[in-house]
DNA sequence: CTGAAAGCGCTTACAG
DNA sequence: CTGAAAGCGCTTACAG
């Protein structure tokens, strides 16, 4: 016989107030228990916790967001071209979010359309008032989007931007160290002539990998003829483009001892191209990639590459948003597998 | 000189009320314009729209969720093992969500721990009161989790469950038709002996693919000796396990004409195993997979497989949650590529 | 250590 | 066609 019952439909959930009533305290005290506020007596805490267990109470996310002006939501953009690099990143970011009571929002955009991510932000993401946005490559180099987020006072973190000059906090992998380690590895195996691949346009962070490799080569006093560069030609997929690059590099008398591809998918294509030419990897040719993404696992033989600690980087990115802090640099690791070997005599 | 200004911090956003004031109407009218309510005069609508543009107003997500008891959030679980199958699904689901004004929430769980997804739901997802949950394989077969969602009155959709007997709405791919198409393709190429691979335990939907293949074979009146079955042995990755299966199948005098692997990653491993044995694909052996996932693109030669329309399926799943409706069956497509060929004489 | 009040910015009925 | 009132379930100050 409830009088004055609310005319509004009540959701299935229990409220703070109801839990409090059950425990003989106010709703506010329930909130304090949940927030782990130390200013609660042990006896009260136990009563409240029992009531929470009994009712299965979970605070209402929307109400909390509204009152606290905090969404507990972190967004990340997903390009429409599948990429295991991104899938790995999401997995780690989602885990890091969960550990901090946040949730990860996925926003899809068209990688081919330069305005798409910005548009998605304006139309869709902005109104969520999420607490931050994580930008993975290639978006972490999208000046327009970054400026927009900055103007909107929307916290954001850049994963592996090509240059960390900007004032946006960034999580970087020590790519230089990675390329150097890879070069040293190849050099120590006796290789003296190298093939490099031109990355797609608009990917400065990939170009940088090549530049560092060339600096290493120069550091050894190698002649310019020690390196052969394949032009970029898009064949419909990264792998097929790598295959074409390999054909270019392996044709002619100046075929190199080893090929360094700027990422794993490209390296995979390079290996296929080499094997089609009848060159077994690594016996006739060493091939190395970069990222240690899924392509490194799919490739055969297993690919020597540089492991980016994506799980750590995603975790760091989430932390930078939830707790603030400085940009940071994460160590990479050389993964020596079977695609590189000693130069045949 | 605002008197009685709110003591509470105001977010950076503009409110409905403020937009209304600018347009000379009430906040409620602004809401009506945004909801595309037809009961608004054209003149008012234009004034309001101008004010919205001018202020860059976006409704506050949390306030909307709280008032409407609707979160505009759809959740999907992500296993901690990277899988392009899932990455593809998310991409499509996120796009479908965006098209309907919803957002996609990613919840990571540990695929190896049977309780992990349930736990993630209880601890984290439940309080978001999202409007629905999408369960992809293998979770779409997790009876415990499904029962829990049902008990919680949490709307959910199963993607490709092994059996669609339950009362949960499901989006199915017509896998039987796919296996049949694949069998017919191999049979028409002249292959008469076949290798099959035992899927990992606890994946009834993968076992079913083999069963249907065997039924096709029986339908042709083939003898039991026409098929050789590799046992399941986990080698640390799907691909390596497939490679081991291939070795088993190709050793001995009863080596088959063609191998049907229950999914693409396995098929990729099978091709590697075959090529290592000196058997060129497809000249000496035809190999076919299932899913047309990323592994099909990484494989070499390009893999003949069955394409599951994941984009359509994800879209359907989102629709079932936002608009309700019946379970549905999506057509699959045979993708003939270079891993299958006519039986050598 | 605990509670009553006010408010977050919307939506849902209900009036006019 | 448009508006004023009440309420969604929390949190934030402020009292006690």
PDB file of N, CA and C in Angstrom, chain A residues 215-290:
ATOM      1  N   UNK A 215      71.453   5.508 -40.274  1.00  0.00           N
ATOM      2  CA  UNK A 215      72.462   6.123 -39.403  1.00  0.00           C
ATOM      3  C   UNK A 215      73.395   5.062 -38.829  1.00  0.00           C
ATOM      4  N   UNK A 216      72.809   3.913 -38.458  1.00  0.00           N
ATOM      5  CA  UNK A 216      73.634   2.819 -37.930  1.00  0.00           C
ATOM      6  C   UNK A 216      74.650   2.386 -38.985  1.00  0.00           C
ATOM      7  N   UNK A 217      74.166   2.288 -40.192  1.00  0.00           N
ATOM      8  CA  UNK A 217      75.006   1.844 -41.297  1.00  0.00           C
ATOM      9  C   UNK A 217      76.148   2.839 -41.515  1.00  0.00           C
ATOM     10  N   UNK A 218      75.766   4.117 -41.489  1.00  0.00           N
ATOM     11  CA  UNK A 218      76.789   5.156 -41.656  1.00  0.00           C
ATOM     12  C   UNK A 218      77.793   5.080 -40.514  1.00  0.00           C
ATOM     13  N   UNK A 219      77.277   4.768 -39.337  1.00  0.00           N
ATOM     14  CA  UNK A 219      78.165   4.659 -38.171  1.00  0.00           C
ATOM     15  C   UNK A 219      79.211   3.572 -38.348  1.00  0.00           C
ATOM     16  N   UNK A 220      78.903   2.571 -39.166  1.00  0.00           N
ATOM     17  CA  UNK A 220      79.874   1.500 -39.434  1.00  0.00           C
ATOM     18  C   UNK A 220      80.775   1.867 -40.599  1.00  0.00           C
ATOM     19  N   UNK A 221      80.581   3.074 -41.140  1.00  0.00           N
ATOM     20  CA  UNK A 221      81.398   3.500 -42.261  1.00  0.00           C
ATOM     21  C   UNK A 221      81.057   2.785 -43.559  1.00  0.00           C
ATOM     22  N   UNK A 222      79.852   2.270 -43.641  1.00  0.00           N
ATOM     23  CA  UNK A 222      79.474   1.547 -44.854  1.00  0.00           C
ATOM     24  C   UNK A 222      79.275   2.508 -46.019  1.00  0.00           C
ATOM     25  N   UNK A 223      79.522   2.023 -47.216  1.00  0.00           N
ATOM     26  CA  UNK A 223      79.324   2.835 -48.418  1.00  0.00           C
ATOM     27  C   UNK A 223      77.832   2.956 -48.716  1.00  0.00           C
ATOM     28  N   UNK A 224      77.492   3.959 -49.478  1.00  0.00           N
ATOM     29  CA  UNK A 224      76.093   4.159 -49.856  1.00  0.00           C
ATOM     30  C   UNK A 224      75.572   2.955 -50.629  1.00  0.00           C
ATOM     31  N   UNK A 225      76.440   2.269 -51.306  1.00  0.00           N
ATOM     32  CA  UNK A 225      76.017   1.123 -52.108  1.00  0.00           C
ATOM     33  C   UNK A 225      75.649  -0.080 -51.240  1.00  0.00           C
ATOM     34  N   UNK A 226      75.888   0.041 -49.939  1.00  0.00           N
ATOM     35  CA  UNK A 226      75.556  -1.078 -49.050  1.00  0.00           C
ATOM     36  C   UNK A 226      74.056  -1.204 -48.833  1.00  0.00           C
ATOM     37  N   UNK A 227      73.301  -0.186 -49.268  1.00  0.00           N
ATOM     38  CA  UNK A 227      71.863  -0.248 -49.043  1.00  0.00           C
ATOM     39  C   UNK A 227      71.085  -0.058 -50.342  1.00  0.00           C
ATOM     40  N   UNK A 228      70.051  -0.874 -50.482  1.00  0.00           N
ATOM     41  CA  UNK A 228      69.177  -0.781 -51.644  1.00  0.00           C
ATOM     42  C   UNK A 228      67.770  -0.490 -51.108  1.00  0.00           C
ATOM     43  N   UNK A 229      67.125   0.496 -51.708  1.00  0.00           N
ATOM     44  CA  UNK A 229      65.824   0.922 -51.194  1.00  0.00           C
ATOM     45  C   UNK A 229      64.703   0.592 -52.185  1.00  0.00           C
ATOM     46  N   UNK A 230      63.726  -0.153 -51.727  1.00  0.00           N
ATOM     47  CA  UNK A 230      62.578  -0.467 -52.589  1.00  0.00           C
ATOM     48  C   UNK A 230      61.589   0.685 -52.531  1.00  0.00           C
ATOM     49  N   UNK A 231      61.038   1.069 -53.680  1.00  0.00           N
ATOM     50  CA  UNK A 231      60.015   2.130 -53.670  1.00  0.00           C
ATOM     51  C   UNK A 231      58.736   1.584 -53.051  1.00  0.00           C
ATOM     52  N   UNK A 232      57.850   2.492 -52.681  1.00  0.00           N
ATOM     53  CA  UNK A 232      56.563   2.049 -52.146  1.00  0.00           C
ATOM     54  C   UNK A 232      55.566   1.859 -53.282  1.00  0.00           C
ATOM     55  N   UNK A 233      54.953   0.715 -53.298  1.00  0.00           N
ATOM     56  CA  UNK A 233      53.906   0.486 -54.284  1.00  0.00           C
ATOM     57  C   UNK A 233      52.791  -0.292 -53.610  1.00  0.00           C
ATOM     58  N   UNK A 234      51.608   0.291 -53.559  1.00  0.00           N
ATOM     59  CA  UNK A 234      50.496  -0.329 -52.850  1.00  0.00           C
ATOM     60  C   UNK A 234      49.860  -1.420 -53.713  1.00  0.00           C
ATOM     61  N   UNK A 235      49.776  -2.611 -53.145  1.00  0.00           N
ATOM     62  CA  UNK A 235      49.252  -3.753 -53.896  1.00  0.00           C
ATOM     63  C   UNK A 235      47.922  -4.235 -53.328  1.00  0.00           C
ATOM     64  N   UNK A 236      47.298  -3.418 -52.507  1.00  0.00           N
ATOM     65  CA  UNK A 236      45.997  -3.809 -51.970  1.00  0.00           C
ATOM     66  C   UNK A 236      46.058  -4.325 -50.544  1.00  0.00           C
ATOM     67  N   UNK A 237      47.234  -4.731 -50.114  1.00  0.00           N
ATOM     68  CA  UNK A 237      47.418  -5.118 -48.721  1.00  0.00           C
ATOM     69  C   UNK A 237      48.878  -4.903 -48.361  1.00  0.00           C
ATOM     70  N   UNK A 238      49.114  -4.732 -47.081  1.00  0.00           N
ATOM     71  CA  UNK A 238      50.484  -4.504 -46.624  1.00  0.00           C
ATOM     72  C   UNK A 238      51.379  -5.666 -47.027  1.00  0.00           C
ATOM     73  N   UNK A 239      50.867  -6.877 -46.839  1.00  0.00           N
ATOM     74  CA  UNK A 239      51.668  -8.047 -47.137  1.00  0.00           C
ATOM     75  C   UNK A 239      52.047  -8.108 -48.621  1.00  0.00           C
ATOM     76  N   UNK A 240      51.061  -7.899 -49.476  1.00  0.00           N
ATOM     77  CA  UNK A 240      51.343  -7.967 -50.921  1.00  0.00           C
ATOM     78  C   UNK A 240      52.298  -6.862 -51.346  1.00  0.00           C
ATOM     79  N   UNK A 241      52.188  -5.716 -50.687  1.00  0.00           N
ATOM     80  CA  UNK A 241      53.106  -4.630 -51.017  1.00  0.00           C
ATOM     81  C   UNK A 241      54.532  -5.019 -50.617  1.00  0.00           C
ATOM     82  N   UNK A 242      54.649  -5.715 -49.493  1.00  0.00           N
ATOM     83  CA  UNK A 242      55.971  -6.185 -49.058  1.00  0.00           C
ATOM     84  C   UNK A 242      56.541  -7.208 -50.028  1.00  0.00           C
ATOM     85  N   UNK A 243      55.659  -8.030 -50.543  1.00  0.00           N
ATOM     86  CA  UNK A 243      56.092  -9.044 -51.506  1.00  0.00           C
ATOM     87  C   UNK A 243      56.679  -8.367 -52.754  1.00  0.00           C
ATOM     88  N   UNK A 244      55.995  -7.335 -53.206  1.00  0.00           N
ATOM     89  CA  UNK A 244      56.480  -6.604 -54.377  1.00  0.00           C
ATOM     90  C   UNK A 244      57.818  -5.932 -54.086  1.00  0.00           C
ATOM     91  N   UNK A 245      57.932  -5.383 -52.883  1.00  0.00           N
ATOM     92  CA  UNK A 245      59.198  -4.740 -52.500  1.00  0.00           C
ATOM     93  C   UNK A 245      60.331  -5.763 -52.528  1.00  0.00           C
ATOM     94  N   UNK A 246      60.052  -6.962 -52.025  1.00  0.00           N
ATOM     95  CA  UNK A 246      61.078  -8.005 -52.004  1.00  0.00           C
ATOM     96  C   UNK A 246      61.538  -8.336 -53.421  1.00  0.00           C
ATOM     97  N   UNK A 247      60.584  -8.444 -54.328  1.00  0.00           N
ATOM     98  CA  UNK A 247      60.954  -8.756 -55.716  1.00  0.00           C
ATOM     99  C   UNK A 247      61.904  -7.706 -56.266  1.00  0.00           C
ATOM    100  N   UNK A 248      61.579  -6.456 -55.978  1.00  0.00           N
ATOM    101  CA  UNK A 248      62.452  -5.370 -56.432  1.00  0.00           C
ATOM    102  C   UNK A 248      63.844  -5.515 -55.836  1.00  0.00           C
ATOM    103  N   UNK A 249      63.895  -5.775 -54.545  1.00  0.00           N
ATOM    104  CA  UNK A 249      65.193  -5.816 -53.860  1.00  0.00           C
ATOM    105  C   UNK A 249      66.033  -7.012 -54.293  1.00  0.00           C
ATOM    106  N   UNK A 250      65.350  -8.116 -54.617  1.00  0.00           N
ATOM    107  CA  UNK A 250      66.093  -9.344 -54.871  1.00  0.00           C
ATOM    108  C   UNK A 250      66.458  -9.516 -56.342  1.00  0.00           C
ATOM    109  N   UNK A 251      65.870  -8.702 -57.206  1.00  0.00           N
ATOM    110  CA  UNK A 251      66.227  -8.789 -58.618  1.00  0.00           C
ATOM    111  C   UNK A 251      67.544  -8.061 -58.861  1.00  0.00           C
ATOM    112  N   UNK A 252      68.344  -8.590 -59.747  1.00  0.00           N
ATOM    113  CA  UNK A 252      69.578  -7.899 -60.104  1.00  0.00           C
ATOM    114  C   UNK A 252      70.755  -8.351 -59.265  1.00  0.00           C
ATOM    115  N   UNK A 253      71.917  -7.886 -59.630  1.00  0.00           N
ATOM    116  CA  UNK A 253      73.153  -8.342 -58.992  1.00  0.00           C
ATOM    117  C   UNK A 253      73.371  -7.699 -57.623  1.00  0.00           C
ATOM    118  N   UNK A 254      72.633  -6.635 -57.320  1.00  0.00           N
ATOM    119  CA  UNK A 254      72.856  -5.949 -56.046  1.00  0.00           C
ATOM    120  C   UNK A 254      71.867  -6.422 -54.976  1.00  0.00           C
ATOM    121  N   UNK A 255      71.473  -7.676 -55.072  1.00  0.00           N
ATOM    122  CA  UNK A 255      70.564  -8.254 -54.086  1.00  0.00           C
ATOM    123  C   UNK A 255      71.239  -8.280 -52.711  1.00  0.00           C
ATOM    124  N   UNK A 256      70.533  -7.794 -51.655  1.00  0.00           N
ATOM    125  CA  UNK A 256      71.162  -7.638 -50.339  1.00  0.00           C
ATOM    126  C   UNK A 256      71.265  -8.942 -49.540  1.00  0.00           C
ATOM    127  N   UNK A 257      72.093  -8.905 -48.500  1.00  0.00           N
ATOM    128  CA  UNK A 257      72.233 -10.046 -47.574  1.00  0.00           C
ATOM    129  C   UNK A 257      71.003 -10.162 -46.679  1.00  0.00           C
ATOM    130  N   UNK A 258      70.482  -8.988 -46.315  1.00  0.00           N
ATOM    131  CA  UNK A 258      69.393  -8.972 -45.332  1.00  0.00           C
ATOM    132  C   UNK A 258      68.434  -7.842 -45.668  1.00  0.00           C
ATOM    133  N   UNK A 259      67.173  -8.042 -45.323  1.00  0.00           N
ATOM    134  CA  UNK A 259      66.171  -6.998 -45.535  1.00  0.00           C
ATOM    135  C   UNK A 259      65.553  -6.624 -44.196  1.00  0.00           C
ATOM    136  N   UNK A 260      65.518  -5.328 -43.941  1.00  0.00           N
ATOM    137  CA  UNK A 260      64.831  -4.827 -42.761  1.00  0.00           C
ATOM    138  C   UNK A 260      63.532  -4.177 -43.226  1.00  0.00           C
ATOM    139  N   UNK A 261      62.414  -4.770 -42.830  1.00  0.00           N
ATOM    140  CA  UNK A 261      61.116  -4.190 -43.182  1.00  0.00           C
ATOM    141  C   UNK A 261      60.637  -3.358 -42.000  1.00  0.00           C
ATOM    142  N   UNK A 262      59.969  -2.262 -42.307  1.00  0.00           N
ATOM    143  CA  UNK A 262      59.601  -1.318 -41.241  1.00  0.00           C
ATOM    144  C   UNK A 262      58.510  -1.827 -40.306  1.00  0.00           C
ATOM    145  N   UNK A 263      57.799  -2.884 -40.710  1.00  0.00           N
ATOM    146  CA  UNK A 263      56.904  -3.533 -39.748  1.00  0.00           C
ATOM    147  C   UNK A 263      56.730  -5.012 -40.103  1.00  0.00           C
ATOM    148  N   UNK A 264      56.054  -5.731 -39.226  1.00  0.00           N
ATOM    149  CA  UNK A 264      55.989  -7.184 -39.366  1.00  0.00           C
ATOM    150  C   UNK A 264      55.190  -7.645 -40.577  1.00  0.00           C
ATOM    151  N   UNK A 265      54.082  -6.965 -40.839  1.00  0.00           N
ATOM    152  CA  UNK A 265      53.271  -7.393 -41.975  1.00  0.00           C
ATOM    153  C   UNK A 265      54.054  -7.263 -43.269  1.00  0.00           C
ATOM    154  N   UNK A 266      54.791  -6.177 -43.347  1.00  0.00           N
ATOM    155  CA  UNK A 266      55.621  -5.975 -44.525  1.00  0.00           C
ATOM    156  C   UNK A 266      56.705  -7.050 -44.607  1.00  0.00           C
ATOM    157  N   UNK A 267      57.292  -7.344 -43.455  1.00  0.00           N
ATOM    158  CA  UNK A 267      58.335  -8.378 -43.418  1.00  0.00           C
ATOM    159  C   UNK A 267      57.778  -9.727 -43.853  1.00  0.00           C
ATOM    160  N   UNK A 268      56.568 -10.001 -43.446  1.00  0.00           N
ATOM    161  CA  UNK A 268      55.924 -11.245 -43.839  1.00  0.00           C
ATOM    162  C   UNK A 268      55.821 -11.322 -45.364  1.00  0.00           C
ATOM    163  N   UNK A 269      55.378 -10.220 -45.963  1.00  0.00           N
ATOM    164  CA  UNK A 269      55.293 -10.169 -47.417  1.00  0.00           C
ATOM    165  C   UNK A 269      56.655 -10.322 -48.065  1.00  0.00           C
ATOM    166  N   UNK A 270      57.650  -9.724 -47.450  1.00  0.00           N
ATOM    167  CA  UNK A 270      59.016  -9.831 -47.977  1.00  0.00           C
ATOM    168  C   UNK A 270      59.453 -11.294 -47.989  1.00  0.00           C
ATOM    169  N   UNK A 271      59.165 -12.000 -46.916  1.00  0.00           N
ATOM    170  CA  UNK A 271      59.564 -13.412 -46.852  1.00  0.00           C
ATOM    171  C   UNK A 271      58.859 -14.235 -47.924  1.00  0.00           C
ATOM    172  N   UNK A 272      57.579 -13.940 -48.135  1.00  0.00           N
ATOM    173  CA  UNK A 272      56.850 -14.670 -49.164  1.00  0.00           C
ATOM    174  C   UNK A 272      57.467 -14.390 -50.531  1.00  0.00           C
ATOM    175  N   UNK A 273      57.771 -13.123 -50.789  1.00  0.00           N
ATOM    176  CA  UNK A 273      58.395 -12.761 -52.055  1.00  0.00           C
ATOM    177  C   UNK A 273      59.724 -13.478 -52.251  1.00  0.00           C
ATOM    178  N   UNK A 274      60.511 -13.550 -51.193  1.00  0.00           N
ATOM    179  CA  UNK A 274      61.821 -14.193 -51.269  1.00  0.00           C
ATOM    180  C   UNK A 274      61.669 -15.688 -51.547  1.00  0.00           C
ATOM    181  N   UNK A 275      60.760 -16.314 -50.796  1.00  0.00           N
ATOM    182  CA  UNK A 275      60.580 -17.751 -50.963  1.00  0.00           C
ATOM    183  C   UNK A 275      60.043 -18.082 -52.350  1.00  0.00           C
ATOM    184  N   UNK A 276      59.215 -17.206 -52.882  1.00  0.00           N
ATOM    185  CA  UNK A 276      58.727 -17.420 -54.248  1.00  0.00           C
ATOM    186  C   UNK A 276      59.857 -17.319 -55.269  1.00  0.00           C
ATOM    187  N   UNK A 277      60.850 -16.517 -54.942  1.00  0.00           N
ATOM    188  CA  UNK A 277      62.013 -16.374 -55.822  1.00  0.00           C
ATOM    189  C   UNK A 277      62.998 -17.528 -55.618  1.00  0.00           C
ATOM    190  N   UNK A 278      62.609 -18.459 -54.734  1.00  0.00           N
ATOM    191  CA  UNK A 278      63.488 -19.598 -54.499  1.00  0.00           C
ATOM    192  C   UNK A 278      64.600 -19.317 -53.503  1.00  0.00           C
ATOM    193  N   UNK A 279      64.451 -18.251 -52.728  1.00  0.00           N
ATOM    194  CA  UNK A 279      65.461 -17.927 -51.735  1.00  0.00           C
ATOM    195  C   UNK A 279      64.961 -18.324 -50.352  1.00  0.00           C
ATOM    196  N   UNK A 280      65.497 -19.385 -49.779  1.00  0.00           N
ATOM    197  CA  UNK A 280      65.039 -19.787 -48.451  1.00  0.00           C
ATOM    198  C   UNK A 280      65.487 -18.774 -47.387  1.00  0.00           C
ATOM    199  N   UNK A 281      64.569 -18.481 -46.462  1.00  0.00           N
ATOM    200  CA  UNK A 281      64.857 -17.601 -45.333  1.00  0.00           C
ATOM    201  C   UNK A 281      65.074 -18.487 -44.108  1.00  0.00           C
ATOM    202  N   UNK A 282      66.138 -18.350 -43.364  1.00  0.00           N
ATOM    203  CA  UNK A 282      67.175 -17.326 -43.466  1.00  0.00           C
ATOM    204  C   UNK A 282      68.425 -17.777 -44.219  1.00  0.00           C
ATOM    205  N   UNK A 283      68.434 -18.990 -44.805  1.00  0.00           N
ATOM    206  CA  UNK A 283      69.679 -19.496 -45.373  1.00  0.00           C
ATOM    207  C   UNK A 283      70.238 -18.618 -46.487  1.00  0.00           C
ATOM    208  N   UNK A 284      69.333 -18.123 -47.344  1.00  0.00           N
ATOM    209  CA  UNK A 284      69.812 -17.300 -48.454  1.00  0.00           C
ATOM    210  C   UNK A 284      69.587 -15.814 -48.200  1.00  0.00           C
ATOM    211  N   UNK A 285      68.716 -15.519 -47.241  1.00  0.00           N
ATOM    212  CA  UNK A 285      68.370 -14.126 -46.978  1.00  0.00           C
ATOM    213  C   UNK A 285      67.827 -14.006 -45.559  1.00  0.00           C
ATOM    214  N   UNK A 286      68.313 -13.007 -44.833  1.00  0.00           N
ATOM    215  CA  UNK A 286      67.752 -12.740 -43.514  1.00  0.00           C
ATOM    216  C   UNK A 286      66.701 -11.654 -43.642  1.00  0.00           C
ATOM    217  N   UNK A 287      65.610 -11.789 -42.886  1.00  0.00           N
ATOM    218  CA  UNK A 287      64.540 -10.798 -42.914  1.00  0.00           C
ATOM    219  C   UNK A 287      64.172 -10.441 -41.473  1.00  0.00           C
ATOM    220  N   UNK A 288      64.011  -9.153 -41.221  1.00  0.00           N
ATOM    221  CA  UNK A 288      63.601  -8.722 -39.884  1.00  0.00           C
ATOM    222  C   UNK A 288      62.456  -7.729 -39.999  1.00  0.00           C
ATOM    223  N   UNK A 289      61.609  -7.728 -38.998  1.00  0.00           N
ATOM    224  CA  UNK A 289      60.464  -6.817 -38.975  1.00  0.00           C
ATOM    225  C   UNK A 289      60.513  -5.902 -37.772  1.00  0.00           C
ATOM    226  N   UNK A 290      59.359  -5.363 -37.415  1.00  0.00           N
ATOM    227  CA  UNK A 290      59.278  -4.445 -36.292  1.00  0.00           C
ATOM    228  C   UNK A 290      57.856  -4.467 -35.752  1.00  0.00           C
TER     229      UNK A 290
END
